[in-house]
JSON list of C-alpha atoms in Angstrom, two decimals:
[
{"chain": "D", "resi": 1, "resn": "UNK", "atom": "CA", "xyz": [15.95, 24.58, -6.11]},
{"chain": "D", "resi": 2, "resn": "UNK", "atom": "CA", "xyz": [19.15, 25.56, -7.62]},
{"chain": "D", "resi": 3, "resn": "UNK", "atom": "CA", "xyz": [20.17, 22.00, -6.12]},
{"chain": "D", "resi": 4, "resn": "UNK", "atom": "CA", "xyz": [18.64, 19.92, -8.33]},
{"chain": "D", "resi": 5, "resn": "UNK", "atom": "CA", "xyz": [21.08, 21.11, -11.39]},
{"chain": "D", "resi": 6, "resn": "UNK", "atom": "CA", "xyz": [24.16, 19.38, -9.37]},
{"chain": "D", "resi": 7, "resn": "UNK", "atom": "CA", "xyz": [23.12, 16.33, -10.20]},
{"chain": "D", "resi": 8, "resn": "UNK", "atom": "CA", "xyz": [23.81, 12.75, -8.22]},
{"chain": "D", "resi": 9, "resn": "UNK", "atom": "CA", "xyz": [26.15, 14.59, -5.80]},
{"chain": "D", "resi": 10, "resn": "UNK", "atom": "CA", "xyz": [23.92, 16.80, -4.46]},
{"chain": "D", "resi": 11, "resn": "UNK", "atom": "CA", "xyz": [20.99, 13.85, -3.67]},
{"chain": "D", "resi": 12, "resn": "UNK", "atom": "CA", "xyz": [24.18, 11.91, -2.10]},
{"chain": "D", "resi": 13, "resn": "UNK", "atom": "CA", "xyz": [24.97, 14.92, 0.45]},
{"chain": "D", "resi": 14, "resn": "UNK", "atom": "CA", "xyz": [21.64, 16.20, 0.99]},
{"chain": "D", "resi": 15, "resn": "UNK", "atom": "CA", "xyz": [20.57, 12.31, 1.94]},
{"chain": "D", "resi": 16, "resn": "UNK", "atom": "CA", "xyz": [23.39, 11.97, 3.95]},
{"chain": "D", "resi": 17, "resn": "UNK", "atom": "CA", "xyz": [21.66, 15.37, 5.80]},
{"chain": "D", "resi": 18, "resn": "UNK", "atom": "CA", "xyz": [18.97, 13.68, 6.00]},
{"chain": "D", "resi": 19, "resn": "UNK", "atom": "CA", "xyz": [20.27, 10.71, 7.64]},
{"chain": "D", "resi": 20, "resn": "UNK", "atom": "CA", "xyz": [22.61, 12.42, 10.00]},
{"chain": "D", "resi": 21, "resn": "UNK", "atom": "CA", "xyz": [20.47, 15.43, 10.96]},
{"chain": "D", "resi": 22, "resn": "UNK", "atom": "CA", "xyz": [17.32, 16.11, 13.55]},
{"chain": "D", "resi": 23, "resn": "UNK", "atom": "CA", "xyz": [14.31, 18.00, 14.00]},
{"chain": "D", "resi": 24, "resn": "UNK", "atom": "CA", "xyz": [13.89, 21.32, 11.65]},
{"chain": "D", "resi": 25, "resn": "UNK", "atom": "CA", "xyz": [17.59, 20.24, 9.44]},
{"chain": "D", "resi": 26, "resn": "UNK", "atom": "CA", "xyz": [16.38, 17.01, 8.99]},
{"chain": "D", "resi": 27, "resn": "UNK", "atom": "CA", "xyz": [13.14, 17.97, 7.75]},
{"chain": "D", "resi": 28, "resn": "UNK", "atom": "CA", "xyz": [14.12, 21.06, 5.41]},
{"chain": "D", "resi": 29, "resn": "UNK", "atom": "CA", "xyz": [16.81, 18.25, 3.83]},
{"chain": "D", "resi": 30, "resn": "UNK", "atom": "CA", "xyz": [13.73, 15.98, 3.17]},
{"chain": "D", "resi": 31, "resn": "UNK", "atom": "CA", "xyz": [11.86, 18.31, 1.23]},
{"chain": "D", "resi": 32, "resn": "UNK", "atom": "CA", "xyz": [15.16, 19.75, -0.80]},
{"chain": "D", "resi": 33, "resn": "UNK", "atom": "CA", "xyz": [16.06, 15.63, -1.39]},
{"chain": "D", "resi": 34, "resn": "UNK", "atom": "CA", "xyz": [12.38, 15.68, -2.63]},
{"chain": "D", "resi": 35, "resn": "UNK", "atom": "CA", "xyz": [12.80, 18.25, -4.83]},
{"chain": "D", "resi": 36, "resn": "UNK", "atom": "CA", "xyz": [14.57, 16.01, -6.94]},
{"chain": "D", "resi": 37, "resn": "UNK", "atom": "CA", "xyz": [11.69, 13.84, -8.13]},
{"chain": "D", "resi": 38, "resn": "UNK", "atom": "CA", "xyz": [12.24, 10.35, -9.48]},
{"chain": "D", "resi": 39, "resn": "UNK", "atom": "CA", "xyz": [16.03, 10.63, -9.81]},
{"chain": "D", "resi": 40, "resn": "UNK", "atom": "CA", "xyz": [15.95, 10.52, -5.83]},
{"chain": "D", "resi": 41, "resn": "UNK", "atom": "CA", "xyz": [14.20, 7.30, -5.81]},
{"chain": "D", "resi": 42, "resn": "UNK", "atom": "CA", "xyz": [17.70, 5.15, -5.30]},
{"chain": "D", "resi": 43, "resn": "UNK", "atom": "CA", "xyz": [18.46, 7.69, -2.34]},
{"chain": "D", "resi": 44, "resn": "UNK", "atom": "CA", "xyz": [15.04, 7.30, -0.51]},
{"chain": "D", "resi": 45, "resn": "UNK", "atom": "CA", "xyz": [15.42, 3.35, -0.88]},
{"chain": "D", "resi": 46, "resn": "UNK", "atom": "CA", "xyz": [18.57, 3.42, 0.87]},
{"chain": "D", "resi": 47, "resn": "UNK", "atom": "CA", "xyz": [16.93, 5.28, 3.61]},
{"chain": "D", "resi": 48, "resn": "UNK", "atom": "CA", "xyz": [14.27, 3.37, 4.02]},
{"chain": "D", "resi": 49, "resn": "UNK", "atom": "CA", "xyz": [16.17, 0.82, 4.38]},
{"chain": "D", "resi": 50, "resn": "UNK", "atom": "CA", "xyz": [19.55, 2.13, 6.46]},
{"chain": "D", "resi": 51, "resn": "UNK", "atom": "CA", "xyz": [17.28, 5.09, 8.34]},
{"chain": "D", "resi": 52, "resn": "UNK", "atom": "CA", "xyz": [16.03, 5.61, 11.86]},
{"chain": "D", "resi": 53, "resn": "UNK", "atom": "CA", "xyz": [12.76, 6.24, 12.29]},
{"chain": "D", "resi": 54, "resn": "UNK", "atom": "CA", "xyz": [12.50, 10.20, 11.14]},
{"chain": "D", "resi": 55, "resn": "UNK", "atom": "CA", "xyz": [14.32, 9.00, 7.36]},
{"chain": "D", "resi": 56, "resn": "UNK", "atom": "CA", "xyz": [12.10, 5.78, 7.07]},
{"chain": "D", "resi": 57, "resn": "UNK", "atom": "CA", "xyz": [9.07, 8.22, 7.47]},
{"chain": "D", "resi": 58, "resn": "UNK", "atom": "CA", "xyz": [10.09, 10.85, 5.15]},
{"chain": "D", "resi": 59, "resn": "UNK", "atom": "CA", "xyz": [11.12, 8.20, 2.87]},
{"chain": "D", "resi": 60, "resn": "UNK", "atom": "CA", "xyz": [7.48, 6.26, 2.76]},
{"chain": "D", "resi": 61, "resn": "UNK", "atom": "CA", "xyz": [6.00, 9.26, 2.46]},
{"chain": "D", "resi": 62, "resn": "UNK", "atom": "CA", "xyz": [8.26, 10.28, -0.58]},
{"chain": "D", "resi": 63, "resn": "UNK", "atom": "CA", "xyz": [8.34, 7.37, -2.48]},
{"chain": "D", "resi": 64, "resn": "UNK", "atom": "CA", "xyz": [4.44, 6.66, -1.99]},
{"chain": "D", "resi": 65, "resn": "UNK", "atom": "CA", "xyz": [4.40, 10.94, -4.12]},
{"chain": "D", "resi": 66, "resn": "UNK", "atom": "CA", "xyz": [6.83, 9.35, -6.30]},
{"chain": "D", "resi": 67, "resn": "UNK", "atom": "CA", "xyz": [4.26, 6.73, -7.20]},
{"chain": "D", "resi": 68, "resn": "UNK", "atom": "CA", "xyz": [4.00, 3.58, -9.78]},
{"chain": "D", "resi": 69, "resn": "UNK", "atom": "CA", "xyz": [8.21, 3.95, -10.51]},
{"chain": "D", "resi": 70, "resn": "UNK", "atom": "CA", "xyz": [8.64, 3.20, -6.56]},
{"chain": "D", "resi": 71, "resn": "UNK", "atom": "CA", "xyz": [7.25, -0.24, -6.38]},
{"chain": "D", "resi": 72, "resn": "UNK", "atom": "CA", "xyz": [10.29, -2.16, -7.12]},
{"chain": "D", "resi": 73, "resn": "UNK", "atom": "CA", "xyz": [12.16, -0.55, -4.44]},
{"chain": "D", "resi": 74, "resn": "UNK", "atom": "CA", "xyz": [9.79, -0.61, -2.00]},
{"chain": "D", "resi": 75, "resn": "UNK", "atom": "CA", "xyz": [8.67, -4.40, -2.60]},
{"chain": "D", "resi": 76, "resn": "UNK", "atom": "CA", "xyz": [12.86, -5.26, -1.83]},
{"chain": "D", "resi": 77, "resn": "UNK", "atom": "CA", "xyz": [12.46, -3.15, 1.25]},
{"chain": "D", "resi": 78, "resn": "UNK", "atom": "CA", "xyz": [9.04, -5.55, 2.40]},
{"chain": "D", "resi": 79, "resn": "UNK", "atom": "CA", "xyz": [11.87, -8.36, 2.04]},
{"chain": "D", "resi": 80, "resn": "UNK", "atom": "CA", "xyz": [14.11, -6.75, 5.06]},
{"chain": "D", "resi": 81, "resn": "UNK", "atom": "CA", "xyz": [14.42, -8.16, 8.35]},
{"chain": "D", "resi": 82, "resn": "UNK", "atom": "CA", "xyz": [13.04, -4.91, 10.13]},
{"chain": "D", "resi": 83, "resn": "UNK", "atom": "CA", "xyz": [10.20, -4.73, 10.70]},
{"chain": "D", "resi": 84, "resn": "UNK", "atom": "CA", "xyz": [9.79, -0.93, 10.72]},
{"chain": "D", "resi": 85, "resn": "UNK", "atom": "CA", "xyz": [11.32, -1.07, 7.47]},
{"chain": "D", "resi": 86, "resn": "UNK", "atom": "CA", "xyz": [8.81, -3.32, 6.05]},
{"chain": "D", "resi": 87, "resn": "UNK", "atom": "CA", "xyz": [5.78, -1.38, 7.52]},
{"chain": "D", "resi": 88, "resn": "UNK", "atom": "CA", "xyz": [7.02, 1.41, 5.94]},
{"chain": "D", "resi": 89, "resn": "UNK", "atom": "CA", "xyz": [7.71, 0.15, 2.86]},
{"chain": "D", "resi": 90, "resn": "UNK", "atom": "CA", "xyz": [3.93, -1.81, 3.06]},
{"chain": "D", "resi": 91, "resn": "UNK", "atom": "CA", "xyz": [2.14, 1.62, 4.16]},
{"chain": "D", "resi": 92, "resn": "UNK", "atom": "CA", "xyz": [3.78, 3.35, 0.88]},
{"chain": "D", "resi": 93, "resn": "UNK", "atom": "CA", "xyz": [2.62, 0.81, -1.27]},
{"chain": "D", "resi": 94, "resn": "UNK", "atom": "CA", "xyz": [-1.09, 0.99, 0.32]},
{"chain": "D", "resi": 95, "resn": "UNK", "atom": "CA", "xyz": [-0.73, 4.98, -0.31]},
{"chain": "D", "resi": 96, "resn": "UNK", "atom": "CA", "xyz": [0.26, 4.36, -3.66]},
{"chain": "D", "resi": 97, "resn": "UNK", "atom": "CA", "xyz": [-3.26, 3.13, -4.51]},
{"chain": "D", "resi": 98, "resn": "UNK", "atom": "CA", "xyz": [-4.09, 0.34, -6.93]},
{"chain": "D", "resi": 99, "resn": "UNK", "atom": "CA", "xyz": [-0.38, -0.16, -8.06]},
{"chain": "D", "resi": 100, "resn": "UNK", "atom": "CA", "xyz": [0.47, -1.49, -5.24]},
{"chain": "D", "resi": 101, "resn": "UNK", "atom": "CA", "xyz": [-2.74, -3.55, -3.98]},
{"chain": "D", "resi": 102, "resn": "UNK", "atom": "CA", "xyz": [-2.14, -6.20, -5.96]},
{"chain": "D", "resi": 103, "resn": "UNK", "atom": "CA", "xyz": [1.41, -7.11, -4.31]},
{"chain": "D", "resi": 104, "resn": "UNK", "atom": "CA", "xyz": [-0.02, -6.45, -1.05]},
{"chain": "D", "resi": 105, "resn": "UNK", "atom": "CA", "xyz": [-2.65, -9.02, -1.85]},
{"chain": "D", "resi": 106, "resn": "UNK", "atom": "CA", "xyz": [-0.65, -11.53, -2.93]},
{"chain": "D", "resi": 107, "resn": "UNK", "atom": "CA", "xyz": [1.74, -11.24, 0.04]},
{"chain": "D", "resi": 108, "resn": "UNK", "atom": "CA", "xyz": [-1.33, -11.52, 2.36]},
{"chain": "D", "resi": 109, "resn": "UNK", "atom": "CA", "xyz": [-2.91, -14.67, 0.94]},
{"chain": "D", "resi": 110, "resn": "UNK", "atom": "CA", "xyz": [0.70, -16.44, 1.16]},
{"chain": "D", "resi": 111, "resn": "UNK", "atom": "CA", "xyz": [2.34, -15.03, 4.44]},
{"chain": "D", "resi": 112, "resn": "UNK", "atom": "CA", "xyz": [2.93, -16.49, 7.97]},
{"chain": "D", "resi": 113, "resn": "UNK", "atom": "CA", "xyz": [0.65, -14.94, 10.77]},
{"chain": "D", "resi": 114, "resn": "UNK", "atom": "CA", "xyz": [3.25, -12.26, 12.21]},
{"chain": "D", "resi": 115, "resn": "UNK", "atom": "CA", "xyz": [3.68, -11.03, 8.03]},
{"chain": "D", "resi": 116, "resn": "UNK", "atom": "CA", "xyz": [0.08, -10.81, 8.28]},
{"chain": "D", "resi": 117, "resn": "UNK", "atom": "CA", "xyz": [0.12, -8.78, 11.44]},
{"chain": "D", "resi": 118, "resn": "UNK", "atom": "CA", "xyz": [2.19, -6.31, 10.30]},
{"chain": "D", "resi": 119, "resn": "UNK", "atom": "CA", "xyz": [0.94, -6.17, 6.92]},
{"chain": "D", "resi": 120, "resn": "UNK", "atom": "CA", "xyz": [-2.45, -5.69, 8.02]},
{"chain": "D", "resi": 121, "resn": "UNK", "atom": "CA", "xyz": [-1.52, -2.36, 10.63]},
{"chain": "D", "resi": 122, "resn": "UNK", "atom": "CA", "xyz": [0.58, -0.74, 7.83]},
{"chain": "D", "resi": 123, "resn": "UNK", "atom": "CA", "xyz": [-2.53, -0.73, 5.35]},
{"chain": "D", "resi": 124, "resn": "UNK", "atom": "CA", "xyz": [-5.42, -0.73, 7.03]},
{"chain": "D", "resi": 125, "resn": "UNK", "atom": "CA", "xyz": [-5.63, 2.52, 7.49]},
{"chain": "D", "resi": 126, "resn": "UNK", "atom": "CA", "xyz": [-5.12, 3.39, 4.14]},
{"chain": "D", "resi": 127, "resn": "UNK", "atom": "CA", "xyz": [-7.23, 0.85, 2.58]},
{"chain": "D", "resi": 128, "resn": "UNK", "atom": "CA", "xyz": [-10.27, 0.49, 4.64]},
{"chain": "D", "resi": 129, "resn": "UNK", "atom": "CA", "xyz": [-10.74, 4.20, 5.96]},
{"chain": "D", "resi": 130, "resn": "UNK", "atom": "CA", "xyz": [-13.82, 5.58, 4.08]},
{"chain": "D", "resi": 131, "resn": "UNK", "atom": "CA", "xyz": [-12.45, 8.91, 3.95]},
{"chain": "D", "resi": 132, "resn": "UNK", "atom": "CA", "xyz": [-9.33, 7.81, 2.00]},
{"chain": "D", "resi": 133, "resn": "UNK", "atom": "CA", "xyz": [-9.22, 8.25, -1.99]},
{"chain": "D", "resi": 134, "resn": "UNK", "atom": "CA", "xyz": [-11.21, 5.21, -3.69]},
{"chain": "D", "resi": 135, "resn": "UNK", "atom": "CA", "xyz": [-8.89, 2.50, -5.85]},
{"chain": "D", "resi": 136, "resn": "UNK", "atom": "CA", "xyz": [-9.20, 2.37, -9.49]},
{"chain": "D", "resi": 137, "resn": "UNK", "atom": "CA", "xyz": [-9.62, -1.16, -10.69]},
{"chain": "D", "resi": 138, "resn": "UNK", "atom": "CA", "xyz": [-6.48, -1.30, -12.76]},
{"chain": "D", "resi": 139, "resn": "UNK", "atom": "CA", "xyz": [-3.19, -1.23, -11.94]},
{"chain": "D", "resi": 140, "resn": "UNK", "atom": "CA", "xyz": [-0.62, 0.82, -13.77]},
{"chain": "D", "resi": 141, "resn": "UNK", "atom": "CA", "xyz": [-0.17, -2.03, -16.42]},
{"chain": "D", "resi": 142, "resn": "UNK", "atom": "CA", "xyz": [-3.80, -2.45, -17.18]},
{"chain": "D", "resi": 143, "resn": "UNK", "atom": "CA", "xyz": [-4.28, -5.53, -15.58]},
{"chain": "D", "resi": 144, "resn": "UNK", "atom": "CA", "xyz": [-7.30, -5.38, -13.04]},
{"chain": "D", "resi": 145, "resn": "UNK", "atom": "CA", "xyz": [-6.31, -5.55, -9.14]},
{"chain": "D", "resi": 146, "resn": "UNK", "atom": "CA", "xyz": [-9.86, -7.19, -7.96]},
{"chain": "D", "resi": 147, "resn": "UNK", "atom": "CA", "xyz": [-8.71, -10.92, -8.76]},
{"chain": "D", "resi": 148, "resn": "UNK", "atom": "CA", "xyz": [-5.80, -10.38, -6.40]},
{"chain": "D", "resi": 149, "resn": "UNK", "atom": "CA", "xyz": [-8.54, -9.14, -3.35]},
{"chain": "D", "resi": 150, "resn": "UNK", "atom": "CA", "xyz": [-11.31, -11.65, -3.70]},
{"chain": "D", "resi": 151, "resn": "UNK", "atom": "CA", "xyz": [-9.72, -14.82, -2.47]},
{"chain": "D", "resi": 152, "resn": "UNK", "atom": "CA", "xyz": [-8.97, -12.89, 0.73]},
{"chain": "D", "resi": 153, "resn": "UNK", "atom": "CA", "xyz": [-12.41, -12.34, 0.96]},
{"chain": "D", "resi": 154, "resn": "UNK", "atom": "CA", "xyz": [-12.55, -16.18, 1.52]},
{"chain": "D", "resi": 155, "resn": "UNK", "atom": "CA", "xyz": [-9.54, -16.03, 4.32]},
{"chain": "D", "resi": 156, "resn": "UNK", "atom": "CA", "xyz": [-9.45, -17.74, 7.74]},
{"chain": "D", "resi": 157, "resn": "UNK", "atom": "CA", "xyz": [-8.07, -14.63, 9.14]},
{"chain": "D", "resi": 158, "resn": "UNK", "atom": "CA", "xyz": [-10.82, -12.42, 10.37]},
{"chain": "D", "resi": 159, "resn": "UNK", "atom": "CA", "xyz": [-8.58, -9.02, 9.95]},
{"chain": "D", "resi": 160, "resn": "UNK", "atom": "CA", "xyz": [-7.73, -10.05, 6.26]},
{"chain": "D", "resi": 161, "resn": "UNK", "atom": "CA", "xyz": [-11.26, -10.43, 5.57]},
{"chain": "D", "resi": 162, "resn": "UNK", "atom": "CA", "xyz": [-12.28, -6.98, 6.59]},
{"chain": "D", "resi": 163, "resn": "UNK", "atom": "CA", "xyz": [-9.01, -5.38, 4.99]},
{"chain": "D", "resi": 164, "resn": "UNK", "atom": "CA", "xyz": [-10.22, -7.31, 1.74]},
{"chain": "D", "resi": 165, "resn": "UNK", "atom": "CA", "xyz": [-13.78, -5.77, 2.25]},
{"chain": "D", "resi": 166, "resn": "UNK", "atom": "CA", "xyz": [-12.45, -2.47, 2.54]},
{"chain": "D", "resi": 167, "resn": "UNK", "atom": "CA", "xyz": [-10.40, -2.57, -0.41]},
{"chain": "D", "resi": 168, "resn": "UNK", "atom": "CA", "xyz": [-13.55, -3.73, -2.18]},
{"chain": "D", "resi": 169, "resn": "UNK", "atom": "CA", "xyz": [-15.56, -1.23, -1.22]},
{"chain": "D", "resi": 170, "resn": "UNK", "atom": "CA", "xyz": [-13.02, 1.44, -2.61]},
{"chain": "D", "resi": 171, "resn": "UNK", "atom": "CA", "xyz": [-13.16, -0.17, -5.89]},
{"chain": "D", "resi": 172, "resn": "UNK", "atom": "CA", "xyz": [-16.69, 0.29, -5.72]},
{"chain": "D", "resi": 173, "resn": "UNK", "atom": "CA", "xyz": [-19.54, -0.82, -8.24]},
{"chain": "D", "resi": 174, "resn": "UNK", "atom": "CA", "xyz": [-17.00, -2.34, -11.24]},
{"chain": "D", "resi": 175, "resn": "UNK", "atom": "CA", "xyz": [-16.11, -4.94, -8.00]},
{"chain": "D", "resi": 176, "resn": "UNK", "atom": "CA", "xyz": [-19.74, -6.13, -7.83]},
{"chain": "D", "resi": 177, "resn": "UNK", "atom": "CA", "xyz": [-19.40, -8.46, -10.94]},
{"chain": "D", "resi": 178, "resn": "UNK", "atom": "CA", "xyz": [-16.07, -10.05, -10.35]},
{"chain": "D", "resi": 179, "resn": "UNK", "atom": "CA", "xyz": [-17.45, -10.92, -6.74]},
{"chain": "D", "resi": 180, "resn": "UNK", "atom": "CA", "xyz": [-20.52, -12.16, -7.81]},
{"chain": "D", "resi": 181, "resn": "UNK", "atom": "CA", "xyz": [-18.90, -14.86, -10.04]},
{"chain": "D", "resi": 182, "resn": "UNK", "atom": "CA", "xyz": [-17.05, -15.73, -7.79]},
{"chain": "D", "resi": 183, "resn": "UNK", "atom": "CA", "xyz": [-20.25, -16.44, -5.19]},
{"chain": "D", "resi": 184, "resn": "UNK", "atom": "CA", "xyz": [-22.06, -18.19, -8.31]},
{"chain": "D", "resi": 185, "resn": "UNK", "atom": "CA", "xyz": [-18.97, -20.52, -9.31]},
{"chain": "D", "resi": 186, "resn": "UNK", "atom": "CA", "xyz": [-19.06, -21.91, -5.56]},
{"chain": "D", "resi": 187, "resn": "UNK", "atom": "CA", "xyz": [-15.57, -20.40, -5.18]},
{"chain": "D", "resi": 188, "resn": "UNK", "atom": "CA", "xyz": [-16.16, -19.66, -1.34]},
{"chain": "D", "resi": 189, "resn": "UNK", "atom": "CA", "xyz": [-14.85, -22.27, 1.14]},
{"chain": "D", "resi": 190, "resn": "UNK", "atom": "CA", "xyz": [-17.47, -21.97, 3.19]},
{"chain": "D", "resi": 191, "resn": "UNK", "atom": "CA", "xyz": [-20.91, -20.57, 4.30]},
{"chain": "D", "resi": 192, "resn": "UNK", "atom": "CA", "xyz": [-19.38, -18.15, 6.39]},
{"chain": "D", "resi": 193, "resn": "UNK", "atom": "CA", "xyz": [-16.63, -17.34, 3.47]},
{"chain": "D", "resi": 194, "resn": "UNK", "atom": "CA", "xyz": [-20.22, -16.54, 1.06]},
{"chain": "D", "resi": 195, "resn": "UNK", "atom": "CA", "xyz": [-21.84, -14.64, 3.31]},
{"chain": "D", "resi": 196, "resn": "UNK", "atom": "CA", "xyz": [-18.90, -12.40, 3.71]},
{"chain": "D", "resi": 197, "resn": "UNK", "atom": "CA", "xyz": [-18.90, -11.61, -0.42]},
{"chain": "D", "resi": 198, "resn": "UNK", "atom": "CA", "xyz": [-22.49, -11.05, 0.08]},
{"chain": "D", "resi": 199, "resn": "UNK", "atom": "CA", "xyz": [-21.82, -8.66, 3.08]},
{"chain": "D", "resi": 200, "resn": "UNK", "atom": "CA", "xyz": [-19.06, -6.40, 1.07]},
{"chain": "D", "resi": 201, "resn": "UNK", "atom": "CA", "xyz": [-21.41, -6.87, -2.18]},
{"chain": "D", "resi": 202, "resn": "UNK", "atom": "CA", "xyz": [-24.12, -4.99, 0.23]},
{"chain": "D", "resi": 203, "resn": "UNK", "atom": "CA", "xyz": [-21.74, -2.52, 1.30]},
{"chain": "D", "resi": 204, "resn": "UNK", "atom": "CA", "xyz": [-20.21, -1.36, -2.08]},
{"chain": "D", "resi": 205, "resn": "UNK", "atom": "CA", "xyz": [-24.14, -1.10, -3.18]},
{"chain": "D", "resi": 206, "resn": "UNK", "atom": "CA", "xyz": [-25.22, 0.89, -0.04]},
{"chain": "D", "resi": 207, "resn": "UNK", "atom": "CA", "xyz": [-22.48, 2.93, 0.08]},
{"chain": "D", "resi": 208, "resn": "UNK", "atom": "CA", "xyz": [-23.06, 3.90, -3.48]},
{"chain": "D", "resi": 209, "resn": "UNK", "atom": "CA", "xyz": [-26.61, 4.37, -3.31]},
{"chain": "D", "resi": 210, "resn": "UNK", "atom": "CA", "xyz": [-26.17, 7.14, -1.18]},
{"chain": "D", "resi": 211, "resn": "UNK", "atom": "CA", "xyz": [-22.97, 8.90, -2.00]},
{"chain": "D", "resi": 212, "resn": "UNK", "atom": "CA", "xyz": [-21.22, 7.64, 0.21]},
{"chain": "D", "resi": 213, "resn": "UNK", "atom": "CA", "xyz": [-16.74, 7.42, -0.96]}
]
């Protein structure tokens, strides 16, 4: 811990370790480069982006803990060519919770089919798993995540529709309003594209009525 006093030279050397190292060194040198908190957060962007796969991992993983501060970073690192690099930096962004929904929303409702792929396996897990943590509805400015989800609820891609229910579902009973409107305004595409609002309205209710997370 006595690390932490030496400032930005010691998160530059113990990253390096992290970079260069393997196995047990590698992993001691992520948790002393967490120890560092939010300072560390320029360190663990650069190996997300630079890092093989051991660095990307401990790197999604600490900048997720890190939390709201991380977003910026880790929406540049969905703009890389890698693709590892942008599942990891996708995955954090599901793990940070509400946050982060919103931007994974948006990039879903505008992205090419491969971007929707990959989006799709780095958050479902996350988002849709009923045994992870539920969402709140706002993000860490206030502003309410729902209105990002529900058009996806209405998309042509079968696998964004059920990642859109699931993130629903997590928000739980203040979703039911938001996605009723938007069933009574005629906001659906199709017949399909209502019954699928109706479908994730029954679930949030069911799932509620009996405990369920």
């Amino acid at each position: 811990r006595q690390l932490v006093r030496f400032g930005d030279a010691a998160i530059e050397a113990v990253a390096e370790l992290v970079l260069e190292s393997r196995g047990k060194t590698q992993e001691r040198a992520a948790q002393i480069l967490s120890e560092f908190g939010i300072v560390a957060m320029p360190a663990w962007g650069k190996l997300l982006r630079e890092g093989g796969h051991g660095p990307r991992a401990y790197a999604s993983k600490a900048l997720a803990k890190i939390g709201s501060p991380a977003i910026p970073i880790l929406k540049e690192a969905t703009k890389e060519e890698d693709p590892g690099v942008k599942w990891r930096a996708f995955n954090a962004l599901a793990r940070i919770g509400a946050p982060g929904v919103s931007f994974i929303a948006d990039t879903l409702y505008d992205a090419d089919q491969e971007t929707i792929s990959l989006v799709v396996k780095a958050t479902k897990a996350v988002l849709s798993d009923p045994h992870t943590p539920d969402l709140d509805l706002y993000d860490d400015r206030g502003e309410p995540i729902i209105p990002h989800v529900i058009p996806l609820l209405d998309h042509q891609i079968a696998d964004v529709k059920f990642l859109a229910r699931g993130i629903v579902e997590k928000i739980g009973l203040p979703s039911i309003s938001p996605v009723a409107e938007y069933v009574i305004d005629n906001r659906c595409n199709s017949i399909e594209s209502e019954r699928n609002c109706l479908y994730c309205l029954s679930g949030v209710l069911w799932g509620r009525a009996f405990g369920c997370p």
